[in-house]
Coordinates of C-alpha atoms in Angstrom, one line a residue:
X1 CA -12.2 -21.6 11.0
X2 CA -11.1 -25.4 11.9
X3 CA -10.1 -27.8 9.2
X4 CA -12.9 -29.7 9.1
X5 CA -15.8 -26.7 8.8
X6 CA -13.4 -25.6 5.6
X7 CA -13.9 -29.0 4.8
X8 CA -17.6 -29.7 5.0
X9 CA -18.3 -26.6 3.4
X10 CA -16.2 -27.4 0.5
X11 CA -17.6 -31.0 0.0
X12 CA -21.1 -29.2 0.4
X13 CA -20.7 -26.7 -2.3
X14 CA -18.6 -28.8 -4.5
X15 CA -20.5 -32.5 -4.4
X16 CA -23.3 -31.2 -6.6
X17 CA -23.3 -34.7 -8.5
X18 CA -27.3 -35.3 -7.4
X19 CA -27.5 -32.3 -9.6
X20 CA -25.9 -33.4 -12.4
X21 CA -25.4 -37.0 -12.8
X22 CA -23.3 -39.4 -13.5
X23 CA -20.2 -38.2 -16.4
X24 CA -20.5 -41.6 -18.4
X25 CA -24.7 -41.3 -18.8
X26 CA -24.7 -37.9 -19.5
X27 CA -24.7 -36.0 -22.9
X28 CA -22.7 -33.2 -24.0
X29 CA -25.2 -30.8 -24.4
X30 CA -22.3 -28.5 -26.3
X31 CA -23.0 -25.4 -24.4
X32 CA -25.3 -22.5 -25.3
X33 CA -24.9 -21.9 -28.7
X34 CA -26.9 -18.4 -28.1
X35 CA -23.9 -17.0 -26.3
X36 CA -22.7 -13.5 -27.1
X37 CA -18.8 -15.0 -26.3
X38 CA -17.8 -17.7 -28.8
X39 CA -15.0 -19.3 -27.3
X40 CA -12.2 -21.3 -29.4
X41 CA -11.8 -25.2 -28.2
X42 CA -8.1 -26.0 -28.0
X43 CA -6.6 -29.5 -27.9
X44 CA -6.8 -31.6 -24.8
X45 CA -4.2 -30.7 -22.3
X46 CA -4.5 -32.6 -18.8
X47 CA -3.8 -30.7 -15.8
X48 CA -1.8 -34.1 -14.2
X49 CA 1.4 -35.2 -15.0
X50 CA 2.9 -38.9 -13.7
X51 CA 6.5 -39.7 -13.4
X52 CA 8.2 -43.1 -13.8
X53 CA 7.1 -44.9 -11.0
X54 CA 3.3 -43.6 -12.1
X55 CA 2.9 -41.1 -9.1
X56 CA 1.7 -37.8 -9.6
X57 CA 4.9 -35.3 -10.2
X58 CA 2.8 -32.4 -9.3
X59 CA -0.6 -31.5 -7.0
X60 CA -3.2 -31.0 -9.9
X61 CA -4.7 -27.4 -9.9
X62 CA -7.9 -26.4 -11.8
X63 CA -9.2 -22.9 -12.7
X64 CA -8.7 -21.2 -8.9
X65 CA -8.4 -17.5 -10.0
X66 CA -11.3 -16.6 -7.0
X67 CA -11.5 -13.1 -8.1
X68 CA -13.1 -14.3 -11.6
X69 CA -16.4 -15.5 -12.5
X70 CA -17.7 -17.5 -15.2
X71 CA -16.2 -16.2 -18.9
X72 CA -12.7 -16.7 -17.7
X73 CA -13.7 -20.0 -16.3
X74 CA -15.1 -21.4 -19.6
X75 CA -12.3 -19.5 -21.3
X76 CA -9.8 -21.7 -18.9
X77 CA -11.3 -24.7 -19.1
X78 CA -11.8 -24.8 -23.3
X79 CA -7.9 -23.8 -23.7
X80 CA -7.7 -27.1 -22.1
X81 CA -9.8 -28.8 -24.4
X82 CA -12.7 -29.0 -21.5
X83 CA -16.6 -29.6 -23.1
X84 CA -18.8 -28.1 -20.3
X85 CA -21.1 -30.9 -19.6
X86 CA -23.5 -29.3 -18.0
X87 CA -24.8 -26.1 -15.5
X88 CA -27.2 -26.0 -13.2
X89 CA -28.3 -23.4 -10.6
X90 CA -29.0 -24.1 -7.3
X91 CA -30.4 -22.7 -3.7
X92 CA -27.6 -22.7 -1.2
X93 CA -28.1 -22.0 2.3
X94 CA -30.5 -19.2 0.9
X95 CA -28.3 -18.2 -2.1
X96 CA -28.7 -19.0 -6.0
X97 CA -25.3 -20.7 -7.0
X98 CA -24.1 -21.8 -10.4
X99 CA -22.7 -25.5 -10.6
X100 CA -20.7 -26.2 -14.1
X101 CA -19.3 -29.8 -14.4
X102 CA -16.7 -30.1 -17.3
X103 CA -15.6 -33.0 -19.0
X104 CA -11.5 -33.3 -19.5
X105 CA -11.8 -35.0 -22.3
X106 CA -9.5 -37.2 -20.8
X107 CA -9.5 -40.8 -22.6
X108 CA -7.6 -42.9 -19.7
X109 CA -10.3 -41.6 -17.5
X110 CA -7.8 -40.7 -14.6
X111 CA -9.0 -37.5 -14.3
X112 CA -12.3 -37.5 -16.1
X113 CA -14.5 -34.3 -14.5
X114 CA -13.7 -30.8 -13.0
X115 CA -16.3 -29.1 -11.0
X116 CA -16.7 -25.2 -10.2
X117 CA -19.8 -23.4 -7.7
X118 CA -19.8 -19.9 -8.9
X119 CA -21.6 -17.5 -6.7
X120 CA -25.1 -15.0 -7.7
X121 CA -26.3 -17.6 -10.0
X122 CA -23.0 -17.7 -12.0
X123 CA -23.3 -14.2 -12.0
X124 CA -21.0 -13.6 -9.5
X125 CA -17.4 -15.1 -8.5
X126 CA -15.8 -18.2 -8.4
X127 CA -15.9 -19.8 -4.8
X128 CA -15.1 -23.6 -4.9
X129 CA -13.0 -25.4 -7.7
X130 CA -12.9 -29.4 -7.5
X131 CA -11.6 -32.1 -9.5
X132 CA -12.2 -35.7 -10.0
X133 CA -9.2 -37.4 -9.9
X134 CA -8.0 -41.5 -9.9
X135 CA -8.2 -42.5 -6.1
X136 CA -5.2 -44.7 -6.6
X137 CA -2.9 -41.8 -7.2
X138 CA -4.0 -40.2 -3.4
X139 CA -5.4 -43.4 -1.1
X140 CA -3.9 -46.3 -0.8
X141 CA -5.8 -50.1 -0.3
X142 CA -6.1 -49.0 3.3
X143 CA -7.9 -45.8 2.6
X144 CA -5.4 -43.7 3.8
X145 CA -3.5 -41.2 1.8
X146 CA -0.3 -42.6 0.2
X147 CA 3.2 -41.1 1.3
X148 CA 3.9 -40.4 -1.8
X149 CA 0.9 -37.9 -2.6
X150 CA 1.5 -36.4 1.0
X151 CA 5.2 -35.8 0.3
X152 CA 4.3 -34.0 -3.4
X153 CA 2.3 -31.9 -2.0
X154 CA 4.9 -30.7 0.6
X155 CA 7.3 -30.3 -2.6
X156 CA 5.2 -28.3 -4.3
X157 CA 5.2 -25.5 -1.4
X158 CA 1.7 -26.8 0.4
X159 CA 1.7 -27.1 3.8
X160 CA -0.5 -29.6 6.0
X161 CA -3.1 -27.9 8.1
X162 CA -4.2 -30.7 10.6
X163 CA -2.3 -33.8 10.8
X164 CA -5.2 -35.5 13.1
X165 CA -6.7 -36.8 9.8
X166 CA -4.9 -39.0 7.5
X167 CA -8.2 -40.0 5.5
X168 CA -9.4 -36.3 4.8
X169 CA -6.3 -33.9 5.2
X170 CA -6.2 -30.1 3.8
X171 CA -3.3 -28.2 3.0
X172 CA -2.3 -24.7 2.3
X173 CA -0.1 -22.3 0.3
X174 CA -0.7 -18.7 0.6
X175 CA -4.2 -18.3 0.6
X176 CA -5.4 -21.3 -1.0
X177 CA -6.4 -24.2 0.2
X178 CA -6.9 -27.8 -1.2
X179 CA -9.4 -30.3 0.6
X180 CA -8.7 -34.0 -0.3
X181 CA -11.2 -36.9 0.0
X182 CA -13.0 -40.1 -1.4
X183 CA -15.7 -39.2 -3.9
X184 CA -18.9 -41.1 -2.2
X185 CA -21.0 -40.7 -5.7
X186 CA -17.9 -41.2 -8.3
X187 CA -16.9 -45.0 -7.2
X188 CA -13.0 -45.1 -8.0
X189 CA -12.2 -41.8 -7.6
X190 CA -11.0 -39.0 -4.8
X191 CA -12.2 -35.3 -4.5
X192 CA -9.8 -32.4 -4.4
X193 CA -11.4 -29.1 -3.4
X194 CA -9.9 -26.2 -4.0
X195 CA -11.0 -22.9 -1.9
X196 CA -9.3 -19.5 -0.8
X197 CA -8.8 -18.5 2.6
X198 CA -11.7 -16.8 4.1
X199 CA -10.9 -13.0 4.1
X200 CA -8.6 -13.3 1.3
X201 CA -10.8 -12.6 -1.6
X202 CA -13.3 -9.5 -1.2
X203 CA -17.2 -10.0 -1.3
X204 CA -17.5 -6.9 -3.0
X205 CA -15.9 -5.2 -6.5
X206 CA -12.4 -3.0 -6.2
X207 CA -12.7 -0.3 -8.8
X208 CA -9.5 1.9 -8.5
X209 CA -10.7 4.5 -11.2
X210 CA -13.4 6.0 -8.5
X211 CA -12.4 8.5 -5.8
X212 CA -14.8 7.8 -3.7
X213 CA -13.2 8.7 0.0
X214 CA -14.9 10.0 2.5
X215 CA -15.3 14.1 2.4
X216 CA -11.9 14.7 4.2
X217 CA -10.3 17.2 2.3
X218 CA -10.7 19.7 5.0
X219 CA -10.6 20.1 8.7
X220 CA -13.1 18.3 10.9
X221 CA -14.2 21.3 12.8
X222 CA -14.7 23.6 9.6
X223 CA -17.0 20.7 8.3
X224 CA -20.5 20.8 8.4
X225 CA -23.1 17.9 8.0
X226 CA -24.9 19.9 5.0
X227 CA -21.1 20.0 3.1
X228 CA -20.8 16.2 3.7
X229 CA -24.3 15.8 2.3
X230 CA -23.6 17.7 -0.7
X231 CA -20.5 16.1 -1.3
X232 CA -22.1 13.0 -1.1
X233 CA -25.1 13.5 -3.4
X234 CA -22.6 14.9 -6.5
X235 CA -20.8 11.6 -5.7
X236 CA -24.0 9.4 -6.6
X237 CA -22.8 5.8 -4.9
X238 CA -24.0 6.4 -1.3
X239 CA -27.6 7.7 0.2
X240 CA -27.9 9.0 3.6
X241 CA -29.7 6.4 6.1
X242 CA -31.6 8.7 8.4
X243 CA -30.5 8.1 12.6
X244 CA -32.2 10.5 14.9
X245 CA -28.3 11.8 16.2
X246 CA -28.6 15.4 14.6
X247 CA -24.3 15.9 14.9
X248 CA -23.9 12.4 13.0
X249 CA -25.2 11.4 9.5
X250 CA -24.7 7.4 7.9
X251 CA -24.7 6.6 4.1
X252 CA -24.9 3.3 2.6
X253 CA -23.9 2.0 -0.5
X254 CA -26.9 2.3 -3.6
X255 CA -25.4 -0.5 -5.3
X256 CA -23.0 -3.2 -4.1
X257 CA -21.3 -3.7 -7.2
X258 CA -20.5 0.1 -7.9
X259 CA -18.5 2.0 -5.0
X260 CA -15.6 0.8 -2.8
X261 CA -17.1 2.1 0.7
X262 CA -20.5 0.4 1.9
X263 CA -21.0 2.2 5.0
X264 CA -19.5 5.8 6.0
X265 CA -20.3 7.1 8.7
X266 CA -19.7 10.7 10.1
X267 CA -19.4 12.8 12.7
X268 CA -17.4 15.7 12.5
X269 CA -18.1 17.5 15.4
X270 CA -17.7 14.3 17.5
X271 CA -20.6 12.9 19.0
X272 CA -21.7 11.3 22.9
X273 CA -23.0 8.2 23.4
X274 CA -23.9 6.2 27.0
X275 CA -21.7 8.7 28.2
X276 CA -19.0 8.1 26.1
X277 CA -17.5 11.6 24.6
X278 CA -16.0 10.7 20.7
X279 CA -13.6 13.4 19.0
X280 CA -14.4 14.1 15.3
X281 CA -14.2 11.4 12.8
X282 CA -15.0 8.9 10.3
X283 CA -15.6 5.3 10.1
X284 CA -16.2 3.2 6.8
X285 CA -16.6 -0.3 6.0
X286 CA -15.7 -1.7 2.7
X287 CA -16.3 -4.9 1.0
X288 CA -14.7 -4.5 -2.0
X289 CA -10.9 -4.9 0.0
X290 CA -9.1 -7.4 2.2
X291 CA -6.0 -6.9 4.2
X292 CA -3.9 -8.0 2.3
X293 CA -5.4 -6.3 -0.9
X294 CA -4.2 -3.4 1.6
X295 CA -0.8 -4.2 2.0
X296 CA 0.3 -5.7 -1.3
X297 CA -2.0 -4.5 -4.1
X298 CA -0.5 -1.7 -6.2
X299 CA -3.9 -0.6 -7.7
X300 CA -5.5 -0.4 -4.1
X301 CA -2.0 2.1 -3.3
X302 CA -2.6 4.0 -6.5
X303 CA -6.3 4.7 -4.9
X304 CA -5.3 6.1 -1.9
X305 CA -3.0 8.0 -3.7
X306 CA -5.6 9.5 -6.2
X307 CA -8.0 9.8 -3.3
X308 CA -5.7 12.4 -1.4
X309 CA -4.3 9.7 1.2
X310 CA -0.5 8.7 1.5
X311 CA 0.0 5.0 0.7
X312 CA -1.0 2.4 3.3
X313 CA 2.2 1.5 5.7
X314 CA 2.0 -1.6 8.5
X315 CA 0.9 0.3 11.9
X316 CA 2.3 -0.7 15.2
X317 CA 0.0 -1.7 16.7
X318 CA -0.2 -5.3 14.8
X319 CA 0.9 -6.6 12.0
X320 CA -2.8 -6.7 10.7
X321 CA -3.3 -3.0 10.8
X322 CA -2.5 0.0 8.8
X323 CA -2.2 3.7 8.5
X324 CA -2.7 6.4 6.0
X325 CA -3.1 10.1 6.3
X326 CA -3.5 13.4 4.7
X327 CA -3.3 16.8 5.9
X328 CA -6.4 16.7 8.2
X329 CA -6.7 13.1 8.9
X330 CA -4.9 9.8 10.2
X331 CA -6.6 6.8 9.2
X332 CA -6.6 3.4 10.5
X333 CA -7.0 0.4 8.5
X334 CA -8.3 -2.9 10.4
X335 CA -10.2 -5.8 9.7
X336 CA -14.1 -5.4 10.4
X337 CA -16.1 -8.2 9.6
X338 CA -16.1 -10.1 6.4
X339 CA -14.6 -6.4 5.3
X340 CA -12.3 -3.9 5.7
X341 CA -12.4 -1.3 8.6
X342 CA -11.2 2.2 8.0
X343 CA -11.4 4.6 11.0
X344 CA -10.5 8.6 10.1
X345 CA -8.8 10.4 13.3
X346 CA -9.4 14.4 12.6
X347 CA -6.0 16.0 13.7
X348 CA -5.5 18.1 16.1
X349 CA -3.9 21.6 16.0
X350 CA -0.6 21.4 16.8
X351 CA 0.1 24.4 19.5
X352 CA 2.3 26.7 18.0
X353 CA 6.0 26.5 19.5
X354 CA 7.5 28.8 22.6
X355 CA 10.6 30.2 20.4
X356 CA 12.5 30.8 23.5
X357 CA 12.5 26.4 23.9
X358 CA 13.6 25.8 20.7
X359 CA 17.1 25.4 20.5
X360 CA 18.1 25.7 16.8
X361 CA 21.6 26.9 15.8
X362 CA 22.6 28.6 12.8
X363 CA 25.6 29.8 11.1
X364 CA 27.3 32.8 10.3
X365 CA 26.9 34.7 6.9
X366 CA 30.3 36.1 6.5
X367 CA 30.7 34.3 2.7
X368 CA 34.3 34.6 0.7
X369 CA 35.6 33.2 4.0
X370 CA 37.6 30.5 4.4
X371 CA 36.3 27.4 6.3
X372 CA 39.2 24.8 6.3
X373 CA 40.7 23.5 9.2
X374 CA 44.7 24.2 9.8
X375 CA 46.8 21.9 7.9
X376 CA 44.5 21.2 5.2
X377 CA 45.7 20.6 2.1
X378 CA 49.0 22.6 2.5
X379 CA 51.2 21.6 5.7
X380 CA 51.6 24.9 7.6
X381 CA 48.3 26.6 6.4
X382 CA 46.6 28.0 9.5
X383 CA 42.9 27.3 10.0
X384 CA 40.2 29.8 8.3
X385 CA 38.3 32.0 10.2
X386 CA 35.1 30.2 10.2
X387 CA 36.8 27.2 11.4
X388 CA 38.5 28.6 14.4
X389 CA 34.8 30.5 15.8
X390 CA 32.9 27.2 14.3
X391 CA 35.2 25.3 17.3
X392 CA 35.3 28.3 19.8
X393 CA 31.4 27.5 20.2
X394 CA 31.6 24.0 21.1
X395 CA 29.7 22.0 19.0
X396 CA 30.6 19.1 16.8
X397 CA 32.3 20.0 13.7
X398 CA 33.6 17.6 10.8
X399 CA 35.8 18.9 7.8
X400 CA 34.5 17.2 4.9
X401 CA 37.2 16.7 2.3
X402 CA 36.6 16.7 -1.9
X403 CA 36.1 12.9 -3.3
X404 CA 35.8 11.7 -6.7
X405 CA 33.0 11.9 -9.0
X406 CA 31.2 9.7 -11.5
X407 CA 34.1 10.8 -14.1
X408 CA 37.0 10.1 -11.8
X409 CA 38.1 13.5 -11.0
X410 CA 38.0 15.3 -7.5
X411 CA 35.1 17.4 -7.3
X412 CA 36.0 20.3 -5.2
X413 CA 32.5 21.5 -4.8
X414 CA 31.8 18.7 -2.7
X415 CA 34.2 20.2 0.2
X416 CA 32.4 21.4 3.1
X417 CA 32.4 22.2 7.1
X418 CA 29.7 20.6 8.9
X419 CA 28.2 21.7 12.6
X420 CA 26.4 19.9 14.5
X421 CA 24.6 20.3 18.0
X422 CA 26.8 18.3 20.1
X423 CA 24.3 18.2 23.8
X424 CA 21.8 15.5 23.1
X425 CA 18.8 17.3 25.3
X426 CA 19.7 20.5 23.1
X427 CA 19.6 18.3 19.9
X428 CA 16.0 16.9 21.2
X429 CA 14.1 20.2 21.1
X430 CA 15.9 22.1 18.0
X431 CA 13.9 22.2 15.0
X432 CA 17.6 22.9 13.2
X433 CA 20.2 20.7 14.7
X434 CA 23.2 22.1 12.4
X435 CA 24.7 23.5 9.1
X436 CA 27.0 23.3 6.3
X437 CA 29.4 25.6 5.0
X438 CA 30.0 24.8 1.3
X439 CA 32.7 25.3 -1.7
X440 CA 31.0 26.9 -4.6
X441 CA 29.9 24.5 -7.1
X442 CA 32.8 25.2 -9.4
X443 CA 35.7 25.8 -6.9
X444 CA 39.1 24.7 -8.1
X445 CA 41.7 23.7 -5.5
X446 CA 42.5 27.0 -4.6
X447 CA 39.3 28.0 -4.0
X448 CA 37.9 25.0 -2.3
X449 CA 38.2 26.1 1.0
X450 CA 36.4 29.6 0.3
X451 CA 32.6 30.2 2.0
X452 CA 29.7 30.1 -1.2
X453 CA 27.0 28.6 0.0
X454 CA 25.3 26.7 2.3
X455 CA 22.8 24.5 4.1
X456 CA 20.6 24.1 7.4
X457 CA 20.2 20.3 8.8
X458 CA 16.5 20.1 9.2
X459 CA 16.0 17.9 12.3
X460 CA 14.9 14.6 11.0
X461 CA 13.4 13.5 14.2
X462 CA 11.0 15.8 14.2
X463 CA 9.4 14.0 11.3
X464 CA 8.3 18.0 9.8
X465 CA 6.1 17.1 6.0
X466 CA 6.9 20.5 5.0
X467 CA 8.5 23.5 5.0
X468 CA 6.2 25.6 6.5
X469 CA 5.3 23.4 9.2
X470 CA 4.8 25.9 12.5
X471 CA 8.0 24.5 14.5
X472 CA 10.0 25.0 11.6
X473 CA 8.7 28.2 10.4
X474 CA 9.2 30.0 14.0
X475 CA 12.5 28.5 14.2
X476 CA 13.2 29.7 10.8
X477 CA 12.0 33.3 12.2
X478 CA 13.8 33.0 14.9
X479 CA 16.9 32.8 12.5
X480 CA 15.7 36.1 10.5
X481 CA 14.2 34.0 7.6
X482 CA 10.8 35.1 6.7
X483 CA 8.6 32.6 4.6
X484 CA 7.9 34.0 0.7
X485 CA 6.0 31.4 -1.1
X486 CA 5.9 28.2 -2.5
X487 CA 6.5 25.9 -5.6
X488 CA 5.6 22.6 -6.9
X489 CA 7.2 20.8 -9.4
X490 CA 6.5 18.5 -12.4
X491 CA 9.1 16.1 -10.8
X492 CA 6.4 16.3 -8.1
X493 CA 9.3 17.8 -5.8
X494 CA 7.9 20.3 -3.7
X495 CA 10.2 23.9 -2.6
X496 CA 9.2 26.2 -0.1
X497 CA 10.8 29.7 -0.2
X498 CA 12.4 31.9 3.0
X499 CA 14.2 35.5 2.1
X500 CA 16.6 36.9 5.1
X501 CA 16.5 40.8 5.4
X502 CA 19.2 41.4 7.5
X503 CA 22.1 39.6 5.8
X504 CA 20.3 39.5 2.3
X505 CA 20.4 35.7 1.8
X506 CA 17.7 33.9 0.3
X507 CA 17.1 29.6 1.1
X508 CA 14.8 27.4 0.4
X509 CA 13.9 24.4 2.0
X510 CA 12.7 21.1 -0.2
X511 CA 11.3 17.7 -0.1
X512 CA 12.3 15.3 -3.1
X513 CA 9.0 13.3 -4.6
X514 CA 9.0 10.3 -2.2
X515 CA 11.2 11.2 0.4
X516 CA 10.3 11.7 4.1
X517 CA 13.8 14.3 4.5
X518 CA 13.6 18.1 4.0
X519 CA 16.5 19.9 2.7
X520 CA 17.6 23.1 2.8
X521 CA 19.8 24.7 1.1
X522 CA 20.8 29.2 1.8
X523 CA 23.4 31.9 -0.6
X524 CA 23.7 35.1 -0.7
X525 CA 21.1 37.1 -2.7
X526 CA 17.7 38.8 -3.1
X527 CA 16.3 35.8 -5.1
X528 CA 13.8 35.4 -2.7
X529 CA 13.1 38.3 -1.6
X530 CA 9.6 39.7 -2.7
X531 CA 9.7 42.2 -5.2
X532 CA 6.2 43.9 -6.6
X533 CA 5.5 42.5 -10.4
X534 CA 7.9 39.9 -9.9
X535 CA 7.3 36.4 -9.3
X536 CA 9.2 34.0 -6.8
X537 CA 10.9 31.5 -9.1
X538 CA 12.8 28.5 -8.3
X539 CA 17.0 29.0 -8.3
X540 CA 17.9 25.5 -9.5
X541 CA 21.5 26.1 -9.1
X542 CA 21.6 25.6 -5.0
X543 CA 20.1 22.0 -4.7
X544 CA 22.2 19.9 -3.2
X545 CA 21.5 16.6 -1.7

């Protein structure tokens, strides 16, 4: 929007003295005294602070928390020792707003009046904040404004927005804005109107307690319309809006203060229209968010945590969109309107892998065999066995030598042989691009070297969520490993269990609470194996990371 539409709209809204008069002829009418809130009067405290030369040290701000309506305003202004001198509600371009003029209080009469519109007939939200304010302290005899009011500004992190005007300029910092001018009803004194940057505060009410998604909790093509509509009738906040498409159906919002979606539309079967085929989906619209309530708000996160979605990340596409997702759906986040945009993509089945193109490697299960490399630590020692067939088959392999721990003693169990595909195309299309052959958690110098344990390097490119994703899982198979169940921790860590037959090793594959990486981890043993009246338990002892 140009500088001087944010500036006619804010001396529109904010020049409301034909409504309430002059400050020196009109009484304090001392409030309602029939309010519910009484609300203490402190001590006059100006707002406005002059230095040596009797310039201003610092831009004046009044009450500009835009998300707030009219108790925290009054609250505000009385800590400041503020009377409210009076309110009056108004039409506005076809909407009732609430004008409250307060008196500062202030005896030198520099800055004498602060004036607030607040929207729904004071009902609603603060839109513009504007103070009277000496016009000697921002215009000089010329009617310009004076370098030394331009330049404070700048100090105080505001940024000029058009530098066209030097009679009515407007700055910014973050999202607000401050609009400066001559007051053409208050002789003496200039205007500044503060407003926030359109899109920056929501038209609508953020409740983060409410899950209130979309139905997406399942896949598109298993949904049906009837589902969707009893899903959204135990939820209470929308009503269907009938359209004649039988494969789509649109609720609206019942109230616009209750409910964080106003439109959802959906159509999970995909729909056609002037020719245009659309795959299964959801839109929404929501008026209670802006961007960058998306991107920085912790409470909007927590929502899209509660409701089942991953927290909001920066898309590529631009740096003014966003995605989420959960198992059956990636969403979209964009702005739509004087809103927020969200656009559900159902996923699609992922095919399940050929076996014979993946390329995973895996290592040998001959434990209580050595693993070091010749030479190491004892001059003369020749190499272990699994280190001589680990380099007869080509692939990269690193010796990993103890270090020191936390307490300053080496920590043999941190010794280990790693193997890794070597051929980048191999490396491209293998689910398992390497392994580990560890020490045993409490090997000694002498034993360091000796084959306990190990682990499978989970091919982070692939970007797999779980362990039981298909790729993984067939490669797994491929390897002998047959998936036994599952476990989800308190931590909220999340362990998926594999049992291998033929050389009786059991290995588990894990994902850490906030972590993108899998791990896995393999030793020798039935602990995984399924056993009739026993129960798959966790074995805490192999988790390394």
């Amino acid at each position: 929007m140009n500088k001087q539409i944010y500036l006619a709209l804010a001396l529109i809204l904010s020049t409301c003295f034909g409504l309430v008069g002059c400050y020196r002829d009109c009484p304090d009418d001392g409030g309602d005294p029939n309010k519910e809130d009484t609300i203490p009067m402190g001590e006059y405290t100006p707002i406005y602070e002059l230095d040596a030369d009797g310039n201003l040290k610092h831009l004046p701000i009044p009450f500009v928390d835009f998300m707030a309506g009219e108790l925290p305003l009054r609250k505000w202004e009385a800590a400041h020792g503020a009377m409210l001198q009076k309110e009056v509600v108004a039409d506005f371009k076809g909407q009732q707003v609430k004008n409250y003029v307060f008196n500062t209080q202030d005896k030198s009469g520099k800055q004498p009046l602060r004036i607030y519109l607040v929207g729904d007939a004071g009902k609603g939200r603060l839109q513009i904040s504007t103070l009277l304010i000496d016009k000697k302290l921002v215009y000089n005899e010329q009617g310009e404004i004076r370098q030394e009011f331009d330049m404070m500004t700048i100090n105080d992190g505001f940024a000029a927005m058009d530098d066209s005007s030097s009679k009515t300029p407007m700055y910014r910092k973050g999202n607000l804005i401050v609009g400066v001018s001559q007051s053409k009803d208050q002789a003496g004194y200039a205007q500044l109107s503060f407003l926030p940057m359109p899109g920056s505060v929501p038209t609508g009410y953020f409740d983060k307690s409410l899950k209130d998604f979309p139905f997406a909790s399942k896949k598109a093509e298993d949904t049906s319309l009837d589902e969707i509509r009893k899903y959204e009738a135990a939820l209470g906040l929308r009503q269907e809006k009938a359209q004649s498409d039988p494969k789509r159906a649109n609720f609206i919002t019942k109230d616009k203060k209750k409910g964080n979606f106003d439109l959802v539309a959906y159509y999970p079967q995909g729909y056609t229209s002037k020719g245009e085929t659309y795959k299964p989906g959801i839109l929404a619209l929501s008026y209670a968010l802006t961007l960058d309530m998306v991107e920085n708000n912790a409470e909007v996160a927590e929502w899209f945590v509660s409701n089942g979605f991953s927290k909001p990340q920066k898309s590529d596409i631009s740096d003014n969109t966003f995605t989420s997702e959960n198992d059956y759906y990636t969403l979209l986040i964009m702005e739509g309107g004087n809103g927020v945009a969200f656009s559900f993509s159902a996923k699609e089945e992922a095919p399940t892998p050929d076996p014979a193109e993946d390329t995973s490697i895996f290592p040998s299960y001959n434990f209580k065999e050595k693993f070091n490399p010749a030479d190491v630590p004892t001059p003369g020692t020749p190499a272990g066995s699994i280190y001589t067939s680990e380099m007869a088959k080509g692939e990269n392999v690193t010796y990993n030598a103890p270090e020191k721990g936390d307490d300053g003693k080496i920590d043999y169990g941190m010794t280990n042989l790693q193997v890794l595909i070597k051929d980048p195309f191999k490396d491209k299309t293998a689910a398992i691009n390497g392994y580990y052959y560890y020490a045993a958690y409490e090997a000694t110098e002498a034993t360091m070297h000796v084959y306990d344990n190990g682990g499978l390097a989970i091919n982070h490119a692939k970007q797999f969520k779980t362990g039981i994703d298909k790729e993984l899982k067939a490669a797994l198979e491929k390897g002998g490993y047959q998936y036994t169940g599952t476990e989800k921790r308190t931590s909220g860590s999340e362990y998926w269990f594999y049992y291998n037959a033929e050389h009786n090793v059991s290995l588990h594959v894990y994902k850490m609470k906030d972590s993108s990486f899998l791990i896995a981890n393999f030793w020798p043993g039935d602990d995984y194996k399924p056993q009739a009246g026993n129960q798959i338990r966790l074995n805490t002892r192999y988790i390394r990371r």
